[in-house]
Short mmCIF file of C-alpha atoms in Angstrom, two decimals:
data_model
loop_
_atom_site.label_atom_id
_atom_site.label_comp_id
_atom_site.label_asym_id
_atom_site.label_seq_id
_atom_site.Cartn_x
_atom_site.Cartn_y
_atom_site.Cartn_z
CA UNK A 160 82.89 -17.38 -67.16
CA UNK A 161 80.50 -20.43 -67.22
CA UNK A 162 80.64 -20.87 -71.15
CA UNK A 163 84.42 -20.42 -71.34
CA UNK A 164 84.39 -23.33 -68.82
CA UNK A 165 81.76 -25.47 -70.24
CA UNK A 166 83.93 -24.74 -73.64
CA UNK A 167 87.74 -26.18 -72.26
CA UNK A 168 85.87 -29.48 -70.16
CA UNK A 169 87.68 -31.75 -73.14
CA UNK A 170 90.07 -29.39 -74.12
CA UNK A 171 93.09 -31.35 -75.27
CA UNK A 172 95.79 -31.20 -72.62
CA UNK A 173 98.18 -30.61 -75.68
CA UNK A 174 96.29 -27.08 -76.55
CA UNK A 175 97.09 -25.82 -72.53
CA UNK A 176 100.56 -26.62 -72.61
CA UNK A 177 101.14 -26.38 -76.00
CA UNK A 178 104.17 -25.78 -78.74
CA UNK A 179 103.01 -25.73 -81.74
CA UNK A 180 100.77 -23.51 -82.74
CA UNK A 181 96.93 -24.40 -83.39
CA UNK A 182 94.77 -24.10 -86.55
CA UNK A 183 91.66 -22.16 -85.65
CA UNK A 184 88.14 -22.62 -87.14
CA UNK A 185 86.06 -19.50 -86.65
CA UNK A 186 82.33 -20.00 -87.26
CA UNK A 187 80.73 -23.52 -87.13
CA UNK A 188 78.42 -23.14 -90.25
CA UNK A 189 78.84 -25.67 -92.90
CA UNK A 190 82.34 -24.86 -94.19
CA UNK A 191 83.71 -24.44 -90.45
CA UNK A 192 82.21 -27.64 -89.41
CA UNK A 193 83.10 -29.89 -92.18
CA UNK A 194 86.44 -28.58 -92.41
CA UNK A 195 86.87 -29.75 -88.80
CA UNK A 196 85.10 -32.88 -89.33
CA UNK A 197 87.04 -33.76 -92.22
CA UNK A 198 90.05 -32.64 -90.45
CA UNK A 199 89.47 -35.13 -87.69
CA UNK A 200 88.94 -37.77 -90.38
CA UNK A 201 92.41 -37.45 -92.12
CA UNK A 202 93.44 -37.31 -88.56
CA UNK A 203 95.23 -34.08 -88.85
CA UNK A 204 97.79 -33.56 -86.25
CA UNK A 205 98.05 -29.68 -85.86
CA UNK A 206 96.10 -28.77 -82.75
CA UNK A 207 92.73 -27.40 -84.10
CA UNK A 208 89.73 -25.41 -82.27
CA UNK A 209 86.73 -24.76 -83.70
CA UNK A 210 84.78 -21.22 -82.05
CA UNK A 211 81.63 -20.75 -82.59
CA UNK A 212 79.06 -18.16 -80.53
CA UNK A 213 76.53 -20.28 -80.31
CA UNK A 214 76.32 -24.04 -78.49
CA UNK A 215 74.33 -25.61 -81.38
CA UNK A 216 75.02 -26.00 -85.61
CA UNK A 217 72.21 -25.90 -87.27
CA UNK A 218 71.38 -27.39 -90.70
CA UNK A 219 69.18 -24.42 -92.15
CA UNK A 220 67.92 -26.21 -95.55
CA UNK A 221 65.68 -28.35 -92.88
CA UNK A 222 64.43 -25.34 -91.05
CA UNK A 223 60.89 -25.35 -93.18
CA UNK A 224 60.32 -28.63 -91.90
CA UNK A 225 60.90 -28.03 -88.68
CA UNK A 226 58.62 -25.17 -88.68
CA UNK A 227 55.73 -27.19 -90.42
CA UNK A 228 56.55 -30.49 -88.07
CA UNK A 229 57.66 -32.41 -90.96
CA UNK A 230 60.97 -33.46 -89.43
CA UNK A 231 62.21 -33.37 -85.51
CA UNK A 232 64.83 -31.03 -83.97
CA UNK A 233 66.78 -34.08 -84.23
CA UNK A 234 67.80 -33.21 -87.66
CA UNK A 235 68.49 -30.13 -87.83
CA UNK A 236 70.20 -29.05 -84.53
CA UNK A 237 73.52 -30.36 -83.08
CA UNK A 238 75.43 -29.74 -80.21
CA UNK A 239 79.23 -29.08 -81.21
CA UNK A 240 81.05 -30.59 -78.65
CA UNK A 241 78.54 -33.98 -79.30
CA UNK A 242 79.58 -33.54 -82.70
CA UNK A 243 83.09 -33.51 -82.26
CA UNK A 244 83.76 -35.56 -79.21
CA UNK A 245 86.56 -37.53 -79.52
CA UNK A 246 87.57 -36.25 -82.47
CA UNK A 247 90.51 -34.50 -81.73
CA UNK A 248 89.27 -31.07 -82.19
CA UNK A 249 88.56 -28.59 -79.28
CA UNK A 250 85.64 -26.63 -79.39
CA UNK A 251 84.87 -23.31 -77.89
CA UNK A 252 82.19 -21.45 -77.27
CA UNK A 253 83.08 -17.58 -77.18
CA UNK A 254 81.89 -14.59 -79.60
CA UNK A 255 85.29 -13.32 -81.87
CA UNK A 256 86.07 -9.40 -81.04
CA UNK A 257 88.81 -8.84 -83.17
CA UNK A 258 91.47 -10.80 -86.06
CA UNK A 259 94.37 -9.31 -86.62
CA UNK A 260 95.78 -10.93 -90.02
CA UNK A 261 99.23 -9.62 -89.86
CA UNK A 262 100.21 -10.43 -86.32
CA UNK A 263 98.03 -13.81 -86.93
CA UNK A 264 96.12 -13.48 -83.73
CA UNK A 265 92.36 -13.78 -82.70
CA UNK A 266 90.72 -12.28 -79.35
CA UNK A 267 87.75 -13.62 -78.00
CA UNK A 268 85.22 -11.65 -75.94
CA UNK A 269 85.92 -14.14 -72.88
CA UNK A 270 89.24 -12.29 -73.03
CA UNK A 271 90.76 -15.51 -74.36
CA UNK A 272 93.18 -14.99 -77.35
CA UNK A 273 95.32 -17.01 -79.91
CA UNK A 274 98.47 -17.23 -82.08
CA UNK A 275 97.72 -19.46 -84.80
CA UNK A 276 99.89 -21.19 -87.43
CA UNK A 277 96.75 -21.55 -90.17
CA UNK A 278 93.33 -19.84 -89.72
CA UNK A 279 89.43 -21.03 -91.49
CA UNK A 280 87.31 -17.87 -91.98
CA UNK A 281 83.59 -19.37 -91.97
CA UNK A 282 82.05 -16.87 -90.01
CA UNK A 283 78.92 -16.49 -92.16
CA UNK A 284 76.85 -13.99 -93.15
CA UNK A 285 74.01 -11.55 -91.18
CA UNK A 286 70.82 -10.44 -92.22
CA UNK A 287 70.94 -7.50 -94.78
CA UNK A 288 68.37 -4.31 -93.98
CA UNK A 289 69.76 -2.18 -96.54
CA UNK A 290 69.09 0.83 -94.73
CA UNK A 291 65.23 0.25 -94.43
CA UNK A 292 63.67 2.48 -91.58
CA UNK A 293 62.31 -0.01 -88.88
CA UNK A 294 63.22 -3.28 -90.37
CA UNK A 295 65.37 -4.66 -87.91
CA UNK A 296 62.81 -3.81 -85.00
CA UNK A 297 59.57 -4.62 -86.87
CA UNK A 298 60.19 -7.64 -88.67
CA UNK A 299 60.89 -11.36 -88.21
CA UNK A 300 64.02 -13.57 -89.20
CA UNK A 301 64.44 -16.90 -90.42
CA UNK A 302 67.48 -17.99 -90.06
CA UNK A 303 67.92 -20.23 -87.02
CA UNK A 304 65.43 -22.51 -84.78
CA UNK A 305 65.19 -19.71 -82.38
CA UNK A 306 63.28 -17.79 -85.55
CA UNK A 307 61.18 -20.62 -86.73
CA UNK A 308 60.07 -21.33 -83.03
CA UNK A 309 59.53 -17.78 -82.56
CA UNK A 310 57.67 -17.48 -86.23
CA UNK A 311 55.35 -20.55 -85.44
CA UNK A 312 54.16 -18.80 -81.69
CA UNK A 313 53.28 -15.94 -83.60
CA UNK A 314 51.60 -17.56 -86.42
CA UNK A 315 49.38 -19.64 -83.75
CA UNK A 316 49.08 -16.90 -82.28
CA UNK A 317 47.09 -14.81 -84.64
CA UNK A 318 45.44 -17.36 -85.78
CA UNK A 319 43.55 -17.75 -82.57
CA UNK A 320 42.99 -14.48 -81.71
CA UNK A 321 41.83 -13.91 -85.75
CA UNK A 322 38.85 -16.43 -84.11
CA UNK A 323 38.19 -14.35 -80.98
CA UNK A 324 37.78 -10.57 -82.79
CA UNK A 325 34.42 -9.68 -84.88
CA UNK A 326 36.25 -6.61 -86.25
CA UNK A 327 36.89 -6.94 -89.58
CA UNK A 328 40.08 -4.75 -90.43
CA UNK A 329 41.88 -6.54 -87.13
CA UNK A 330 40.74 -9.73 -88.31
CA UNK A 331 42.51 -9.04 -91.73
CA UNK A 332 45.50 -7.84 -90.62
CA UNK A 333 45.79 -10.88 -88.10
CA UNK A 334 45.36 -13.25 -91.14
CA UNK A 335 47.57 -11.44 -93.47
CA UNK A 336 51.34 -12.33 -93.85
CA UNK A 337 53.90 -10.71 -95.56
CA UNK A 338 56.68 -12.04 -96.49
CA UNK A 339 59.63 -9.54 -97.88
CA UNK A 340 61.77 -11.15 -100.91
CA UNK A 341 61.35 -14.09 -103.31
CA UNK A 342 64.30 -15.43 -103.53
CA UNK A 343 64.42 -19.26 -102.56
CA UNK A 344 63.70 -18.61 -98.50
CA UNK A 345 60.96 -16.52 -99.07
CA UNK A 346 59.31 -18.51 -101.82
CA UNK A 347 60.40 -21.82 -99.99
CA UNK A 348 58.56 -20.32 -96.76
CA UNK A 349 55.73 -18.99 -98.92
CA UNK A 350 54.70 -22.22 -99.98
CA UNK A 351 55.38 -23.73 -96.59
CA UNK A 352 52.97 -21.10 -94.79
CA UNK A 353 50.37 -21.55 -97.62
CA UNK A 354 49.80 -25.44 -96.96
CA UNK A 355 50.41 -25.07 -93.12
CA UNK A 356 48.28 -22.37 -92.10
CA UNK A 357 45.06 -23.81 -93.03
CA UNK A 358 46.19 -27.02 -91.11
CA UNK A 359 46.52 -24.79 -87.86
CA UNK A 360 43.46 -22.68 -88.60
CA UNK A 361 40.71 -24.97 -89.59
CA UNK A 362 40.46 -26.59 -86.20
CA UNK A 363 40.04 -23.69 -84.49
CA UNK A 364 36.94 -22.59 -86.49
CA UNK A 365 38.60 -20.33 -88.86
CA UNK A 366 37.72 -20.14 -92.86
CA UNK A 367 41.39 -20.45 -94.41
CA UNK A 368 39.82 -18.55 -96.96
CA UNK A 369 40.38 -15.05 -95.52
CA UNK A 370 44.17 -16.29 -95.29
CA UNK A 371 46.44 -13.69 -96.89
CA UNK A 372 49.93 -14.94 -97.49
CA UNK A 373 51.76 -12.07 -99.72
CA UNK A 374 55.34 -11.73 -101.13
CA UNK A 375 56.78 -8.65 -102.07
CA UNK A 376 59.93 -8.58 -104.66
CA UNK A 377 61.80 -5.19 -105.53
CA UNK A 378 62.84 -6.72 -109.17
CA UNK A 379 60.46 -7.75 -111.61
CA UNK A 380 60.70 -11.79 -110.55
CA UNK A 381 61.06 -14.16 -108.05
CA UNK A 382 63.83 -16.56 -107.71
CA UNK A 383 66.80 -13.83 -109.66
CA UNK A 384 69.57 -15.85 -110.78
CA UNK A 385 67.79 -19.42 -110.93
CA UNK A 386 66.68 -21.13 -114.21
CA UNK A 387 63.36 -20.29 -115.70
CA UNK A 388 62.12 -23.67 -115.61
CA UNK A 389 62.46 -23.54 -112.09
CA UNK A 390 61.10 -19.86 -111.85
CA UNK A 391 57.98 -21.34 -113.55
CA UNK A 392 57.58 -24.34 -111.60
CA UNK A 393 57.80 -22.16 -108.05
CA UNK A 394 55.30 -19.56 -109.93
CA UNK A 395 52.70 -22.62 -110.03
CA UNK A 396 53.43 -24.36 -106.98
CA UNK A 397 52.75 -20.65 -105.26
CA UNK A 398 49.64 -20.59 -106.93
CA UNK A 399 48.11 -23.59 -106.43
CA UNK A 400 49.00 -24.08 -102.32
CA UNK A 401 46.16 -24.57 -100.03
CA UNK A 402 46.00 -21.17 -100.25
CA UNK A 403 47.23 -19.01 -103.43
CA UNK A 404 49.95 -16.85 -102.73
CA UNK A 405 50.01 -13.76 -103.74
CA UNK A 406 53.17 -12.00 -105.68
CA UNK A 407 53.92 -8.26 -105.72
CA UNK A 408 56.57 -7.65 -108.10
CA UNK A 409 58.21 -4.43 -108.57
CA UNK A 410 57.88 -3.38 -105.41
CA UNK A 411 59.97 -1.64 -103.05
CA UNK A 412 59.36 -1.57 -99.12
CA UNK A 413 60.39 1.95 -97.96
CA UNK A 414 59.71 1.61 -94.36
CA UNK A 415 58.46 -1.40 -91.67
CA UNK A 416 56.11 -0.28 -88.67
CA UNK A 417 54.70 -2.02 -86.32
CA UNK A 418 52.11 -4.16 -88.33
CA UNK A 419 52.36 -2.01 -91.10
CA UNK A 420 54.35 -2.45 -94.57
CA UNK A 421 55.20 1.03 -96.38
CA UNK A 422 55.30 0.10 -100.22
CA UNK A 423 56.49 1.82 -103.25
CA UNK A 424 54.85 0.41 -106.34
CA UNK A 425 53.82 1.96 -109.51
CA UNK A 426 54.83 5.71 -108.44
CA UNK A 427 52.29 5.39 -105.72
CA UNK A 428 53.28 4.91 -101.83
CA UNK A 429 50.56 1.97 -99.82
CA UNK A 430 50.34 0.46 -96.96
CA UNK A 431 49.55 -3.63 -96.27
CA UNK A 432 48.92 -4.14 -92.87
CA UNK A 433 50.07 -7.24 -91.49
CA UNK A 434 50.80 -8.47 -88.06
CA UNK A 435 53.19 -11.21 -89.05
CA UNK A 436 56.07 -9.52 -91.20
CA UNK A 437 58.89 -12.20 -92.37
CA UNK A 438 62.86 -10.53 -93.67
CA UNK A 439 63.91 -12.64 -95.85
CA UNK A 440 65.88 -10.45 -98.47
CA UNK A 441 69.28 -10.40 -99.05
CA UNK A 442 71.94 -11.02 -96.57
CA UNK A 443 75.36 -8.76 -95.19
CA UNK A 444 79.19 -9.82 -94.57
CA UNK A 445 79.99 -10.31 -91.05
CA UNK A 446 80.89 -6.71 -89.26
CA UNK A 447 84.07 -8.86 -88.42
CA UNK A 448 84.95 -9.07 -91.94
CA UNK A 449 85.04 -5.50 -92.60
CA UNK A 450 87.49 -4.94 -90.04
CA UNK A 451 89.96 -7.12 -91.07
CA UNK A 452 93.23 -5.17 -92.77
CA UNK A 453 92.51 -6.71 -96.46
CA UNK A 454 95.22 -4.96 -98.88
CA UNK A 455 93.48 -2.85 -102.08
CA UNK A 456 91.79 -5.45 -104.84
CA UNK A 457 91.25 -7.97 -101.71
CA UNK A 458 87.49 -7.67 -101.66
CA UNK A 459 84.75 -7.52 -104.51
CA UNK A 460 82.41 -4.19 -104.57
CA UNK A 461 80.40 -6.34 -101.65
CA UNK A 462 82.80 -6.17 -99.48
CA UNK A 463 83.21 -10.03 -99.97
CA UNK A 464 87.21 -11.10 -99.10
CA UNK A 465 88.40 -12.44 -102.79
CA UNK A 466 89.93 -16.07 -102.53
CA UNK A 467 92.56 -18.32 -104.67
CA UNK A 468 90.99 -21.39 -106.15
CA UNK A 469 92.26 -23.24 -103.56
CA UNK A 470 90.24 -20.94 -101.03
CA UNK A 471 93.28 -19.33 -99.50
CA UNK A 472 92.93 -15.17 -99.07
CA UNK A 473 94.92 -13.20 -102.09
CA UNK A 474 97.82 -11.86 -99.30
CA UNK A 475 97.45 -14.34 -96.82
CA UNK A 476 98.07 -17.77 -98.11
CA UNK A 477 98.10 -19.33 -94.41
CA UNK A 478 94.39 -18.20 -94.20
CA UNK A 479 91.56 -20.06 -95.98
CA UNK A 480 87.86 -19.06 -96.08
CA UNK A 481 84.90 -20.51 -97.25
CA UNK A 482 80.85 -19.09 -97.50
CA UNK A 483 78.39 -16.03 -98.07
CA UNK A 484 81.21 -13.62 -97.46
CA UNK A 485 83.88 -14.98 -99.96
CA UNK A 486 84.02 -14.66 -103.45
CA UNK A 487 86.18 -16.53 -105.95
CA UNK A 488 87.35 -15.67 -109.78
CA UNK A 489 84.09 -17.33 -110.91
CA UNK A 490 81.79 -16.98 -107.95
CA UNK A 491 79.35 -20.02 -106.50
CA UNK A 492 75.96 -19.62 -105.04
CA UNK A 493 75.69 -19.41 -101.00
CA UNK A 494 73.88 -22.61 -101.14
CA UNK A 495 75.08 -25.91 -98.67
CA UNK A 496 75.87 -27.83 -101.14
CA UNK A 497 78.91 -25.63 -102.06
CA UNK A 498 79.68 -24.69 -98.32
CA UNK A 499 80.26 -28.52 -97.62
CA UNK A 500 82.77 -29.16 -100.44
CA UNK A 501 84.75 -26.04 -99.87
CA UNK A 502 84.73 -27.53 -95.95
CA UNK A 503 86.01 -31.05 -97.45
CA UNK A 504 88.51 -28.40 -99.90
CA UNK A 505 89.97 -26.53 -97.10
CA UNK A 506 90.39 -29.94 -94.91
CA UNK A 507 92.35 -31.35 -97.71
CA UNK A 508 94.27 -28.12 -98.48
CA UNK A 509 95.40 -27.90 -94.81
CA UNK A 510 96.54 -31.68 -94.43
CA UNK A 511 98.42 -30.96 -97.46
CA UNK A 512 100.64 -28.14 -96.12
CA UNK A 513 101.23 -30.32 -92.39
CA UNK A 514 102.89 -32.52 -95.13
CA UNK A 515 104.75 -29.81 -97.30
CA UNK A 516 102.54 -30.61 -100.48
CA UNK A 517 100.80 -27.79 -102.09
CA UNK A 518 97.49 -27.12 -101.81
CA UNK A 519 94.99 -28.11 -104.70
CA UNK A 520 92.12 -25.86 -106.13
CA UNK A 521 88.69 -27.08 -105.25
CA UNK A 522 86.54 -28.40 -108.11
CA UNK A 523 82.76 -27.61 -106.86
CA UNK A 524 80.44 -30.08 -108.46
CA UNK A 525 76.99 -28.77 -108.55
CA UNK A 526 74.35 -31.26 -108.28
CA UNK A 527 71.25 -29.05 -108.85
CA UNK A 528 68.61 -26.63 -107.26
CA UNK A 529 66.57 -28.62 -104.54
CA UNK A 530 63.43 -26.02 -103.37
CA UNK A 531 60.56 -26.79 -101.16
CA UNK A 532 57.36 -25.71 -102.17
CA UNK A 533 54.72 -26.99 -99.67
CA UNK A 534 53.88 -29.79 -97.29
CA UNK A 535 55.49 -32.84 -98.86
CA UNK A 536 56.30 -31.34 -101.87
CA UNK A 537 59.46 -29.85 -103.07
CA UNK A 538 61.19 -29.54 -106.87
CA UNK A 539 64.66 -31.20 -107.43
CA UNK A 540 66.20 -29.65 -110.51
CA UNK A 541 68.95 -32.30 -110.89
CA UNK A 542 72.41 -31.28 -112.74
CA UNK A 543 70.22 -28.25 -114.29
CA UNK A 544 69.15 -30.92 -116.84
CA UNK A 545 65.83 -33.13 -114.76
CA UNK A 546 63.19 -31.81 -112.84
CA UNK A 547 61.39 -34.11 -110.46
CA UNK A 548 58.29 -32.42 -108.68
CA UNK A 549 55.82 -32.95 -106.35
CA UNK A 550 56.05 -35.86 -103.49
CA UNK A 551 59.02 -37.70 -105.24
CA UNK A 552 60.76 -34.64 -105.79
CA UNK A 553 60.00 -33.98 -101.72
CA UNK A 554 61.58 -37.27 -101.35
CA UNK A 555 64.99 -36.43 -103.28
CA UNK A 556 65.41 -33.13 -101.30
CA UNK A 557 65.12 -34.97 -98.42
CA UNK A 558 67.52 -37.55 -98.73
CA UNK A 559 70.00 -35.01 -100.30
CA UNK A 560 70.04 -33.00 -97.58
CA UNK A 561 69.93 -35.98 -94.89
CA UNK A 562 73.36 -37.28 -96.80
CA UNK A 563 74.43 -33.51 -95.63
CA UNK A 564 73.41 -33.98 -91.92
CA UNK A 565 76.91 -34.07 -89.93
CA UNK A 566 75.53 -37.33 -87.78
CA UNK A 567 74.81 -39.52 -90.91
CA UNK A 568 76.19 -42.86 -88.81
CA UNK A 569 73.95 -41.95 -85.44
CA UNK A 570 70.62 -40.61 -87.32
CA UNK A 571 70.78 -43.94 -90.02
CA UNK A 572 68.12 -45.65 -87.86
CA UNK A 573 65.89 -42.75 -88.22
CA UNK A 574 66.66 -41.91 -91.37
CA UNK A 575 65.49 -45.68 -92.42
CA UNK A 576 62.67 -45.06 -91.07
CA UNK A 577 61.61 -41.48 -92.60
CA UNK A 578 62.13 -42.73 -95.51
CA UNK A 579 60.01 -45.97 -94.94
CA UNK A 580 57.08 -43.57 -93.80
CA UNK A 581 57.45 -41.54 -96.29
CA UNK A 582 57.27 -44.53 -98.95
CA UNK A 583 54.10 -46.10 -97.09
CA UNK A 584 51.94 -43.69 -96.79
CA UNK A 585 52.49 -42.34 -100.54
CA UNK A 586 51.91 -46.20 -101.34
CA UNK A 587 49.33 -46.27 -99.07
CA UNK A 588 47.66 -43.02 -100.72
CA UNK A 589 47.33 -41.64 -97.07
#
């Protein structure tokens, strides 16, 4: 009962003893979050709790550079109930079991349960197997600092054991990484590992040159559904890294063993042994959203819940949703950029109804593509017009994605001064 506890210590007395009934946020990614955060800014009076499983939002664009050391934890990880204290809105932290949309109630696996007057779906998304034998069990995520912490052990790992073995095959298989997809995480990582590894490596003796990093793509190229200027520029920046990485197109993996990828290429079934095996591919809806009771034509053939343009479900106006497992009339990529405004949209939507206005569809303004593609270096492919590359374009990713960060007022100190490092030693030619 601890984190049930730890959840309610500034529960608002109104919430115990309440009348009216609450708004509830489930899921604390970026459209949960910012909804609440907004919320608290227009200084919403409906009684509002945010749930989330976990203690801790984390801003997942940053997650390369935490993994290569390039920026602190301090960036990318926040404590919720830091984040909203004093801000009006109660946070929880419980697991949801069950929604029932038609009797407008949620159950939480602390047994706790609610009646709610509105309700935010932002529950996110999972990772996607797709039915491949051993994936789950024999492969890495990255999706969380958990994975990148856990990712970087291994990495070290192997690397120093790679020093300590003078048999060849299990010195190859050590150094050889496989990374499965090329969409923008796995190229993103790709490039990441390319330039990093050698860093790690070198001081330990090794010769970065027997370094492996490989992706492997089912379709015939990387980065499906982004411009080909930018497919391009990522197909160069992968090949000139520290180390060149290398691309295996039309490629299907079949099965994932332990240190072993089964491949399908060409008619012909191989195997690439590697001892660090990254998922990156695809993503699934929540299990929670399949069981909600979503009326025929409510979801896309994804299984996606379909959404108004003012991000309220089809049958269910008092229910908005945002994120990877909605889909509106002319769908938006699952990137953070759109996440935050449909947070800001729903915020603005719900203040409206507490003061019997209608709600307003959300206009999405897409700024661009921002990718990382190695240490210090990154692309920023502004309004789908400019491309910026290399250690300025590094720089513009940056600060985008720091203007993100739900702290902006209590990191602007150390923002200032990323930015001034960053400036002086590019000036500096360090």
């Amino acid at each position: 009962m601890s984190n049930v506890l730890d959840g309610i210590s500034e529960f608002p007395q109104r919430l115990i003893a309440s009348e009216p009934l609450p708004t509830l946020i489930l899921g604390g990614g970026f459209t949960g979050l910012f909804t609440a955060l907004h919320l608290s800014r227009q200084h919403y009076t409906t009684p509002t709790i945010l749930i989330d499983r976990e203690w801790n939002f984390i801003f997942k664009p940053l997650l390369y550079e935490f993994l290569s050391g390039e920026m602190n934890m301090q960036f990318i990880r926040h404590r919720y109930d830091a984040l909203l204290h004093k801000s009006g809105i109660a946070f929880i932290r419980d697991e949801v079991q069950s929604i029932d949309l038609q009797q407008r109630q949620v159950v939480l696996a602390s047994g706790l349960h609610y009646t709610y007057s509105n309700l935010v779906l932002s529950l996110g998304s999972v990772a996607g197997y797709f039915g491949v034998k051993g994936a789950r069990e024999n492969s890495l995520a990255f999706r969380t600092s958990d994975d990148a912490i856990a990712l970087a052990w291994k990495l070290r790992d192997c690397l120093q054991k790679a020093t300590q073995t003078s048999e060849p095959q299990q010195k190859k298989t050590l150094l050889t990484i496989a990374i499965l997809g090329a969409g923008s995480s796995g190229v993103e990582l790709a490039a990441t590992l390319a330039d990093l590894l050698p860093v790690w490596y070198s001081p330990l003796g090794g010769d970065i040159a027997d370094i492996r990093i490989v992706v492997i793509q089912r379709g015939k190229q990387i980065l499906k559904g982004d411009s080909d200027r930018l497919r391009q520029t990522a197909e160069e920046a992968l090949q000139t890294r520290t180390i060149p990485v290398e691309v295996m197109l039309e490629t299907a993996v079949i099965e994932i063993r332990p240190n072993i990828v089964m491949l399908q290429r060409n008619g012909q079934i191989e195997e690439l042994a590697a001892t660090t095996i990254i998922w990156t591919t695809g993503i699934a809806t929540n299990p929670l959203m399949d069981t909600l009771s979503i009326p025929e034509g409510g979801r896309d053939e994804k299984g996606r819940l379909k959404l108004t343009d003012t991000l309220q479900l089809l049958d269910f106006p008092e229910v908005f949703a945002g994120g990877d497992c909605t889909v509106m009339e002319h769908p938006l990529p699952a990137t953070a950029q759109v996440a935050y405004q449909q947070g800001v949209a729903i915020a603005h939507n719900l203040q409206a109804l507490s003061e019997c206005h209608s709600p307003t569809a959300v206009k999405v303004g897409m700024r661009g593509t921002l990718m990382k593609l190695g240490l210090k270096e990154s692309v920023a492919e502004l309004f789908d017009r400019y491309e910026v590359k290399g250690h300025l374009g590094h720089l513009i990713r940056q600060a985008a994605y720091i203007e993100l960060l739900p702290t902006p007022a209590k990191n602007f100190k150390g923002t200032l001064a990323w930015i001034s490092d960053e400036l002086f030693q590019r000036c500096s030619g360090i």
